[in-house]
Short mmCIF file of C-alpha atoms and ligand atoms in Angstrom, two decimals:
data_model
loop_
_atom_site.label_atom_id
_atom_site.label_comp_id
_atom_site.label_asym_id
_atom_site.label_seq_id
_atom_site.Cartn_x
_atom_site.Cartn_y
_atom_site.Cartn_z
CA MET A 1 16.60 43.42 -4.75
CA LYS A 2 17.89 39.84 -4.84
CA LEU A 3 15.49 37.33 -6.38
CA PRO A 4 15.75 33.56 -6.09
CA SER A 5 16.50 31.85 -9.44
CA SER A 6 13.78 29.30 -8.81
CA SER A 7 11.17 28.93 -6.13
CA ALA A 8 10.48 25.33 -7.12
CA THR A 9 10.63 22.96 -4.17
CA ASN A 10 10.95 19.91 -6.33
CA LEU A 11 14.15 20.25 -8.36
CA ASN A 12 17.08 17.84 -8.14
CA LYS A 13 15.39 15.50 -5.73
CA PRO A 14 17.48 12.41 -5.07
CA ASN A 15 14.36 10.36 -4.30
CA LEU A 16 12.66 10.97 -7.64
CA ARG A 17 10.89 7.85 -8.91
CA HIS A 18 8.32 7.47 -11.63
CA PHE A 19 5.53 4.89 -11.85
CA LEU A 20 5.57 3.88 -15.50
CA LYS A 21 5.35 0.11 -15.02
CA THR A 22 5.19 -2.33 -12.14
CA GLN A 23 8.29 -4.04 -13.55
CA ASP A 24 10.32 -1.05 -12.28
CA TYR A 25 9.36 -2.02 -8.72
CA THR A 26 10.39 -4.98 -6.61
CA LYS A 27 7.78 -7.32 -5.19
CA GLN A 28 8.55 -5.84 -1.75
CA GLU A 29 8.01 -2.29 -3.00
CA LEU A 30 4.69 -3.26 -4.60
CA THR A 31 3.75 -5.00 -1.35
CA ASP A 32 4.55 -1.78 0.53
CA ILE A 33 2.27 0.19 -1.80
CA LEU A 34 -0.49 -2.39 -1.22
CA ALA A 35 -0.02 -2.05 2.54
CA LEU A 36 -0.25 1.74 2.25
CA MET A 37 -3.43 1.31 0.20
CA GLY A 38 -4.94 -0.71 3.05
CA MET A 39 -4.12 1.97 5.62
CA LEU A 40 -5.40 4.82 3.47
CA LYS A 41 -8.61 2.92 2.67
CA ASP A 42 -9.18 2.33 6.40
CA ALA A 43 -8.52 6.02 7.14
CA ARG A 44 -10.91 7.10 4.40
CA ARG A 45 -13.59 4.79 5.82
CA ASP A 46 -13.13 6.57 9.17
CA ASN A 47 -13.15 9.97 7.45
CA ALA A 48 -9.74 10.51 9.02
CA LEU A 49 -7.31 10.70 6.13
CA PRO A 50 -4.01 12.39 6.98
CA GLN A 51 -3.47 15.40 4.70
CA LEU A 52 -0.36 13.96 3.09
CA PHE A 53 -0.75 15.89 -0.18
CA ALA A 54 -1.74 19.22 1.39
CA GLY A 55 -0.95 22.24 -0.74
CA LYS A 56 0.28 20.03 -3.58
CA THR A 57 -0.77 19.90 -7.21
CA LEU A 58 -1.23 16.89 -9.47
CA ALA A 59 -1.10 17.71 -13.20
CA MET A 60 -3.21 15.21 -15.18
CA ILE A 61 -2.68 14.90 -18.94
CA PHE A 62 -5.34 12.93 -20.84
CA GLU A 63 -4.88 12.11 -24.52
CA GLN A 64 -7.80 9.65 -24.23
CA PRO A 65 -11.15 9.75 -22.42
CA SER A 66 -11.44 8.34 -18.93
CA THR A 67 -13.99 8.00 -16.15
CA ARG A 68 -12.27 5.99 -13.40
CA THR A 69 -8.70 7.19 -13.84
CA ARG A 70 -9.65 10.84 -14.04
CA VAL A 71 -12.12 10.85 -11.17
CA SER A 72 -10.03 8.64 -8.89
CA PHE A 73 -6.86 10.72 -9.26
CA GLU A 74 -8.74 13.97 -8.78
CA ALA A 75 -10.62 12.63 -5.75
CA ALA A 76 -7.39 11.21 -4.30
CA ALA A 77 -5.62 14.57 -4.53
CA THR A 78 -8.58 16.34 -2.92
CA LEU A 79 -9.02 13.77 -0.14
CA LEU A 80 -5.34 14.11 0.79
CA GLY A 81 -5.55 17.91 0.94
CA GLY A 82 -4.17 18.75 -2.51
CA HIS A 83 -5.44 19.71 -5.92
CA ALA A 84 -5.58 18.04 -9.36
CA GLN A 85 -5.53 19.86 -12.67
CA PHE A 86 -7.06 18.29 -15.81
CA LEU A 87 -5.12 18.94 -19.02
CA SER A 88 -6.36 17.64 -22.35
CA PRO A 89 -4.33 17.94 -25.57
CA LYS A 90 -6.64 20.69 -26.75
CA ASP A 91 -5.86 22.70 -23.60
CA ILE A 92 -2.08 22.43 -23.64
CA HIS A 93 0.67 22.47 -26.26
CA LEU A 94 2.03 18.96 -25.63
CA GLY A 95 3.28 17.34 -28.82
CA ALA A 96 1.89 20.09 -31.07
CA LYS A 97 3.55 23.40 -30.24
CA GLU A 98 5.71 22.20 -27.40
CA SER A 99 8.09 19.28 -27.04
CA LEU A 100 7.78 16.59 -24.41
CA GLU A 101 11.02 17.87 -22.92
CA ASP A 102 9.77 21.40 -22.41
CA THR A 103 6.33 20.27 -21.21
CA GLY A 104 7.88 17.91 -18.64
CA ARG A 105 10.25 20.58 -17.38
CA VAL A 106 7.61 23.33 -17.20
CA LEU A 107 5.01 21.18 -15.43
CA SER A 108 7.72 20.15 -12.95
CA ARG A 109 8.20 23.79 -11.96
CA MET A 110 4.52 24.19 -11.07
CA ALA A 111 3.10 20.80 -10.15
CA ASP A 112 4.40 18.28 -7.63
CA ILE A 113 3.54 15.16 -9.61
CA ILE A 114 2.31 14.39 -13.15
CA MET A 115 -0.09 11.68 -14.32
CA ALA A 116 -0.42 11.06 -18.05
CA ARG A 117 -2.83 8.86 -20.03
CA VAL A 118 -1.32 8.69 -23.47
CA ASP A 119 -1.71 7.00 -26.83
CA HIS A 120 1.87 5.76 -26.91
CA HIS A 121 4.19 4.57 -24.16
CA ASP A 122 7.01 6.70 -25.58
CA THR A 123 5.06 9.84 -24.64
CA VAL A 124 4.82 9.04 -20.94
CA ALA A 125 8.39 7.71 -20.94
CA GLY A 126 9.54 10.94 -22.63
CA LEU A 127 7.77 13.06 -20.05
CA ALA A 128 9.41 11.05 -17.28
CA GLU A 129 12.82 11.49 -18.86
CA HIS A 130 12.59 15.25 -18.65
CA ALA A 131 10.33 15.85 -15.64
CA THR A 132 11.90 16.59 -12.28
CA VAL A 133 8.81 15.40 -10.42
CA PRO A 134 7.35 11.87 -10.42
CA VAL A 135 5.42 10.85 -13.54
CA ILE A 136 2.66 8.20 -13.33
CA ASN A 137 1.53 6.18 -16.34
CA GLY A 138 -2.27 6.47 -16.30
CA LEU A 139 -2.56 4.06 -19.29
CA CYS A 140 -0.71 3.78 -22.56
CA ASP A 141 -0.87 1.44 -25.53
CA TRP A 142 1.26 -1.12 -23.65
CA LEU A 143 0.48 -0.85 -19.94
CA HIS A 144 -2.03 0.19 -17.31
CA PRO A 145 -0.04 -0.07 -14.07
CA THR A 146 -2.29 1.97 -11.76
CA GLN A 147 -5.20 -0.33 -12.71
CA ILE A 148 -3.09 -3.28 -11.69
CA MET A 149 -2.40 -1.89 -8.21
CA ALA A 150 -6.18 -1.67 -7.76
CA ASP A 151 -6.54 -5.21 -9.11
CA LEU A 152 -3.91 -6.70 -6.79
CA PHE A 153 -5.55 -4.99 -3.82
CA THR A 154 -8.98 -6.28 -4.87
CA MET A 155 -7.52 -9.80 -5.12
CA LEU A 156 -6.21 -9.43 -1.55
CA GLU A 157 -9.62 -8.27 -0.34
CA HIS A 158 -11.27 -11.31 -1.94
CA LEU A 159 -8.61 -13.96 -1.22
CA PRO A 160 -10.02 -17.40 -0.46
CA SER A 161 -9.44 -17.99 3.27
CA ASN A 162 -6.78 -20.67 2.83
CA LYS A 163 -4.78 -18.90 0.11
CA GLN A 164 -2.23 -16.15 -0.38
CA LEU A 165 -1.56 -14.18 -3.58
CA SER A 166 1.05 -16.66 -4.83
CA ASP A 167 -1.52 -19.49 -4.65
CA LEU A 168 -3.89 -17.80 -7.09
CA THR A 169 -4.61 -18.79 -10.66
CA VAL A 170 -5.63 -15.67 -12.59
CA THR A 171 -7.08 -16.26 -16.05
CA PHE A 172 -7.36 -13.40 -18.51
CA VAL A 173 -9.81 -14.23 -21.31
CA GLY A 174 -9.54 -12.15 -24.47
CA ASP A 175 -7.35 -9.70 -26.32
CA ALA A 176 -3.76 -8.96 -25.29
CA THR A 177 -4.65 -5.50 -23.96
CA ASN A 178 -2.63 -3.15 -21.78
CA VAL A 179 -4.47 -4.59 -18.75
CA CYS A 180 -3.58 -8.11 -19.90
CA SER A 181 0.13 -7.23 -20.12
CA SER A 182 0.26 -5.37 -16.81
CA LEU A 183 -1.60 -8.15 -15.01
CA MET A 184 0.66 -10.73 -16.64
CA PHE A 185 3.74 -8.95 -15.30
CA ALA A 186 2.34 -8.31 -11.80
CA CYS A 187 0.80 -11.77 -11.30
CA THR A 188 3.98 -13.55 -12.39
CA LYS A 189 6.07 -11.26 -10.20
CA PHE A 190 3.93 -12.30 -7.21
CA GLY A 191 4.34 -16.00 -8.03
CA MET A 192 0.80 -16.61 -9.28
CA THR A 193 -0.26 -18.79 -12.19
CA TYR A 194 -1.32 -16.50 -15.02
CA LYS A 195 -3.27 -17.91 -17.93
CA HIS A 196 -3.99 -15.91 -21.04
CA ILE A 197 -6.72 -17.51 -23.16
CA CYS A 198 -6.88 -15.84 -26.54
CA PRO A 199 -7.25 -16.69 -30.22
CA GLU A 200 -3.84 -17.18 -31.85
CA ARG A 201 -4.24 -14.05 -33.99
CA PHE A 202 -4.42 -11.68 -30.98
CA LYS A 203 -2.06 -13.42 -28.57
CA ALA A 204 0.54 -11.65 -26.41
CA PRO A 205 3.80 -10.66 -28.16
CA ALA A 206 7.04 -12.52 -27.44
CA LYS A 207 8.46 -9.51 -25.56
CA TRP A 208 5.72 -9.81 -22.92
CA VAL A 209 6.21 -13.54 -22.62
CA ASP A 210 9.94 -13.04 -22.01
CA ILE A 211 9.25 -10.56 -19.20
CA ALA A 212 6.64 -12.80 -17.58
CA GLU A 213 8.81 -15.92 -17.85
CA THR A 214 11.75 -14.07 -16.30
CA ASN A 215 9.43 -13.12 -13.43
CA CYS A 216 8.30 -16.75 -13.08
CA ALA A 217 11.91 -17.97 -12.88
CA VAL A 218 12.38 -15.74 -9.82
CA SER A 219 8.96 -16.03 -8.17
CA GLY A 220 7.98 -19.62 -8.89
CA GLY A 221 4.95 -18.41 -10.82
CA LYS A 222 3.64 -20.02 -13.98
CA LEU A 223 2.58 -18.63 -17.34
CA VAL A 224 0.07 -20.46 -19.55
CA LEU A 225 -0.76 -19.17 -23.04
CA THR A 226 -3.47 -20.98 -24.94
CA ASP A 227 -6.38 -20.54 -27.32
CA ASP A 228 -8.31 -23.33 -25.59
CA ILE A 229 -11.17 -21.78 -23.63
CA ASN A 230 -11.56 -25.00 -21.61
CA GLN A 231 -8.30 -24.08 -19.85
CA VAL A 232 -10.39 -21.67 -17.78
CA ALA A 233 -11.05 -24.59 -15.43
CA GLY A 234 -9.32 -24.20 -12.07
CA SER A 235 -9.22 -20.40 -12.05
CA ASP A 236 -9.60 -18.40 -8.85
CA ILE A 237 -10.11 -15.23 -10.86
CA VAL A 238 -11.41 -14.71 -14.40
CA VAL A 239 -10.62 -11.35 -15.98
CA ALA A 240 -12.13 -9.79 -19.10
CA ASP A 241 -11.35 -6.61 -21.03
CA SER A 242 -12.46 -4.89 -24.23
CA PHE A 243 -12.05 -6.70 -27.54
CA TYR A 244 -11.03 -3.41 -29.19
CA TRP A 245 -9.78 -0.03 -27.96
CA PHE A 246 -8.95 3.44 -29.31
CA GLY A 247 -6.90 3.17 -32.48
CA GLN A 248 -8.27 -0.32 -33.27
CA GLU A 249 -11.60 0.78 -34.76
CA GLU A 250 -10.61 -0.46 -38.22
CA GLU A 251 -10.15 -3.96 -36.79
CA LYS A 252 -13.42 -3.86 -34.86
CA GLU A 253 -15.38 -6.28 -37.06
CA ILE A 254 -12.60 -8.85 -37.40
CA ARG A 255 -11.94 -8.63 -33.67
CA LEU A 256 -15.58 -9.11 -32.68
CA SER A 257 -16.06 -12.01 -35.07
CA THR A 258 -12.86 -13.68 -33.80
CA PHE A 259 -13.64 -13.33 -30.08
CA ILE A 260 -17.43 -13.75 -30.08
CA PRO A 261 -18.95 -16.06 -28.95
CA GLU A 262 -16.10 -18.37 -27.85
CA TYR A 263 -14.19 -15.92 -25.65
CA VAL A 264 -17.13 -14.09 -24.04
CA VAL A 265 -17.25 -14.53 -20.25
CA THR A 266 -20.69 -15.95 -19.55
CA GLN A 267 -22.21 -17.53 -16.45
CA GLU A 268 -21.54 -20.89 -18.06
CA LEU A 269 -17.85 -20.05 -18.45
CA MET A 270 -17.67 -18.88 -14.82
CA GLU A 271 -19.18 -22.24 -13.75
CA LYS A 272 -16.51 -23.97 -15.75
CA ALA A 273 -13.81 -21.81 -14.10
CA GLY A 274 -14.69 -23.15 -10.66
CA PRO A 275 -17.32 -23.02 -7.93
CA GLU A 276 -15.59 -20.17 -6.05
CA SER A 277 -14.02 -18.23 -8.92
CA ILE A 278 -14.62 -14.50 -9.05
CA PHE A 279 -14.93 -12.11 -11.99
CA MET A 280 -12.88 -8.95 -12.53
CA HIS A 281 -12.99 -6.30 -15.24
CA CYS A 282 -11.22 -2.91 -15.27
CA LEU A 283 -14.32 -1.31 -16.88
CA PRO A 284 -15.77 0.17 -18.99
CA ALA A 285 -17.39 -3.04 -20.21
CA ASN A 286 -19.16 -3.61 -23.47
CA ASP A 287 -22.14 -5.63 -22.24
CA GLN A 288 -22.71 -8.83 -24.21
CA ARG A 289 -19.34 -8.47 -25.90
CA GLU A 290 -16.41 -9.51 -23.69
CA CYS A 291 -18.77 -10.47 -20.82
CA THR A 292 -22.47 -10.63 -20.12
CA ARG A 293 -24.39 -8.26 -17.88
CA GLU A 294 -25.50 -11.35 -15.95
CA VAL A 295 -21.87 -12.08 -14.98
CA MET A 296 -21.22 -8.43 -14.12
CA GLU A 297 -24.22 -8.39 -11.77
CA SER A 298 -23.62 -11.85 -10.29
CA ASP A 299 -22.37 -12.67 -6.78
CA ARG A 300 -19.05 -13.66 -8.33
CA SER A 301 -18.42 -10.18 -9.70
CA VAL A 302 -16.13 -7.81 -7.77
CA ILE A 303 -15.95 -5.20 -10.53
CA PHE A 304 -17.24 -2.30 -8.45
CA ASP A 305 -14.87 -3.05 -5.57
CA GLU A 306 -12.16 -3.06 -8.22
CA ALA A 307 -13.35 0.31 -9.55
CA GLU A 308 -13.44 1.81 -6.04
CA ASN A 309 -9.92 0.56 -5.45
CA ARG A 310 -8.70 2.79 -8.27
CA LEU A 311 -9.14 5.58 -5.72
CA THR A 312 -7.37 3.51 -3.06
CA ALA A 313 -4.45 2.96 -5.43
CA GLN A 314 -4.20 6.58 -6.54
CA MET A 315 -4.12 7.84 -2.94
CA ALA A 316 -1.28 5.45 -2.14
CA LEU A 317 0.67 6.32 -5.29
CA LEU A 318 0.44 10.07 -4.68
CA VAL A 319 1.75 9.58 -1.15
CA TYR A 320 4.33 6.90 -1.94
CA LEU A 321 5.89 8.85 -4.81
CA THR A 322 5.97 12.28 -3.15
CA HIS A 323 6.37 11.82 0.61
CA LYS A 324 10.17 11.88 0.56
CA ASN A 325 10.28 15.01 -1.55
CA PHE A 326 8.57 17.34 0.86
CA SER A 327 10.15 18.59 4.02
CA GLN A 328 7.82 20.50 6.30
CA PRO A 329 9.25 23.91 7.26
CA ASP A 330 9.99 24.37 10.93
CA GLU A 331 7.98 26.99 12.81
CA ALA A 332 10.88 29.47 12.88
CA THR A 333 11.24 29.37 9.08
CA ARG A 334 7.51 29.73 8.57
CA ALA A 335 7.38 32.67 11.02
CA ARG A 336 10.39 34.37 9.39
CA HIS A 337 8.75 34.33 5.95
CA GLN A 338 5.39 35.41 7.32
CA GLU A 339 6.98 38.35 9.13
CA LYS A 340 9.06 39.46 6.15
CA ILE A 341 6.11 39.35 3.72
CA GLY A 342 3.80 40.91 6.31
CA ASP A 343 6.26 43.79 6.92
CA PHE A 344 6.52 44.42 3.19
CA LEU A 345 2.75 44.33 2.64
CA ALA A 346 2.33 46.84 5.49
CA THR A 347 4.43 49.35 3.52
CA LEU A 348 2.20 49.21 0.43
N1 CP B 1 -10.27 1.23 -16.11
C1 CP B 1 -10.05 2.47 -16.58
O1 CP B 1 -8.91 2.90 -16.80
O2 CP B 1 -11.17 3.20 -16.71
P1 CP B 1 -11.23 4.64 -17.40
O3 CP B 1 -10.87 4.46 -18.87
O4 CP B 1 -12.65 5.09 -17.21
O5 CP B 1 -10.24 5.54 -16.72
#
C-alpha cells in the first residue's frame, strides 16, 4: 500500500504571510483589510456570512489571559464555518518541553492558521519563522496589531463628516503600551497626527519614534511627543490604556503615582480635547485609573463599538491571510476520493 508522505494542504505555500505587525503591510494592504472588514461586518449584520473558513482550524496560543481577543477569534472562526482551538501553556509543551521550531511546524501540519498572545515578541516571531501557515500576533510586549485594525475601523465608522483618516489627530494619553506603539505606527502610516502625552519617565523608546517618523516622512503625518497634558487640545480622538500590565506589577505603585491624577482621562480632559472628540480604549479598563467610568459611559465613548470590531477584524484577518492558500477541489476529484474510500469501507 502506498501512503502519502504528508496529507497537509498547507505546506510550501508561496502566498504565506504572517500578521505580526502592521509595519509589515503597506497602507494599501491595510486599507484592503479594512474594506474586507466592512463587507464582512455587513454580511454578519444580514446573517449572510460566506463560509470562507469552512472546515479550517485556527490554533490559538495564550500565554496571558484575554476576553476580547480569545472570544473574537473563536467567534470569527465559527461564524466563517471553521473551528478555533484554545491552547494555554499548561495544555501544550511550548517553550517548556518543546521548542518554538517544533511547535510551529507541528501546529502547521494540523491547523490552517495560528494566533498567539505571548509575553515576548520573540516568541511569536519565532513561531512565524518556523510555521508553514500564517501566524497572527494576538498581543506581545511590544505590539497589539489586531487591536489596531479594530481601532482603525472604528475611527472610520466615527469619522467626522468632513474628514478622512489622514485629517485626524489621535492623542494617546498614558503609558507607552503595546497599543500605544501599534497605534503610533498605524496612525503615522495613514498620515494622521499622532500625539503621545506621557510623563517623561514612561515615554516611548527611540526605536518607536524612528519608525513613526519614517512613516510620517512618507505619509505626511505628524508625531508629537510631550508630557504636557494641555496638548490634548485639538484632538479628534483621545485614547487611554492601562497604566500597568502583566510583568509590571512591581512598578505598579510608582506607575500609579506618576500617572494619577494628571494623565487620567476625565470628562474635563475630554472637554479640553474638543467639542466633538471621541474616546477610545482597547479594554479592559481600570475604572478611575486611566479613565473615569463617566467618560466610558458618555456619548463621546465608542469603546464598545471598538470591542465589537475586534470580531470584525479577526474575521477579515482569517480570510485575508488564508484565502489564497485553499483551492476548492473540483467535483470530479471529490467524487473520486468519495468513491475510493466508500469502496474500501464496503469491504470491511
Ligand atoms: N483589548 C484586548 O486585547 O482585550 P483582551 O485582553 O480581553 O483580549
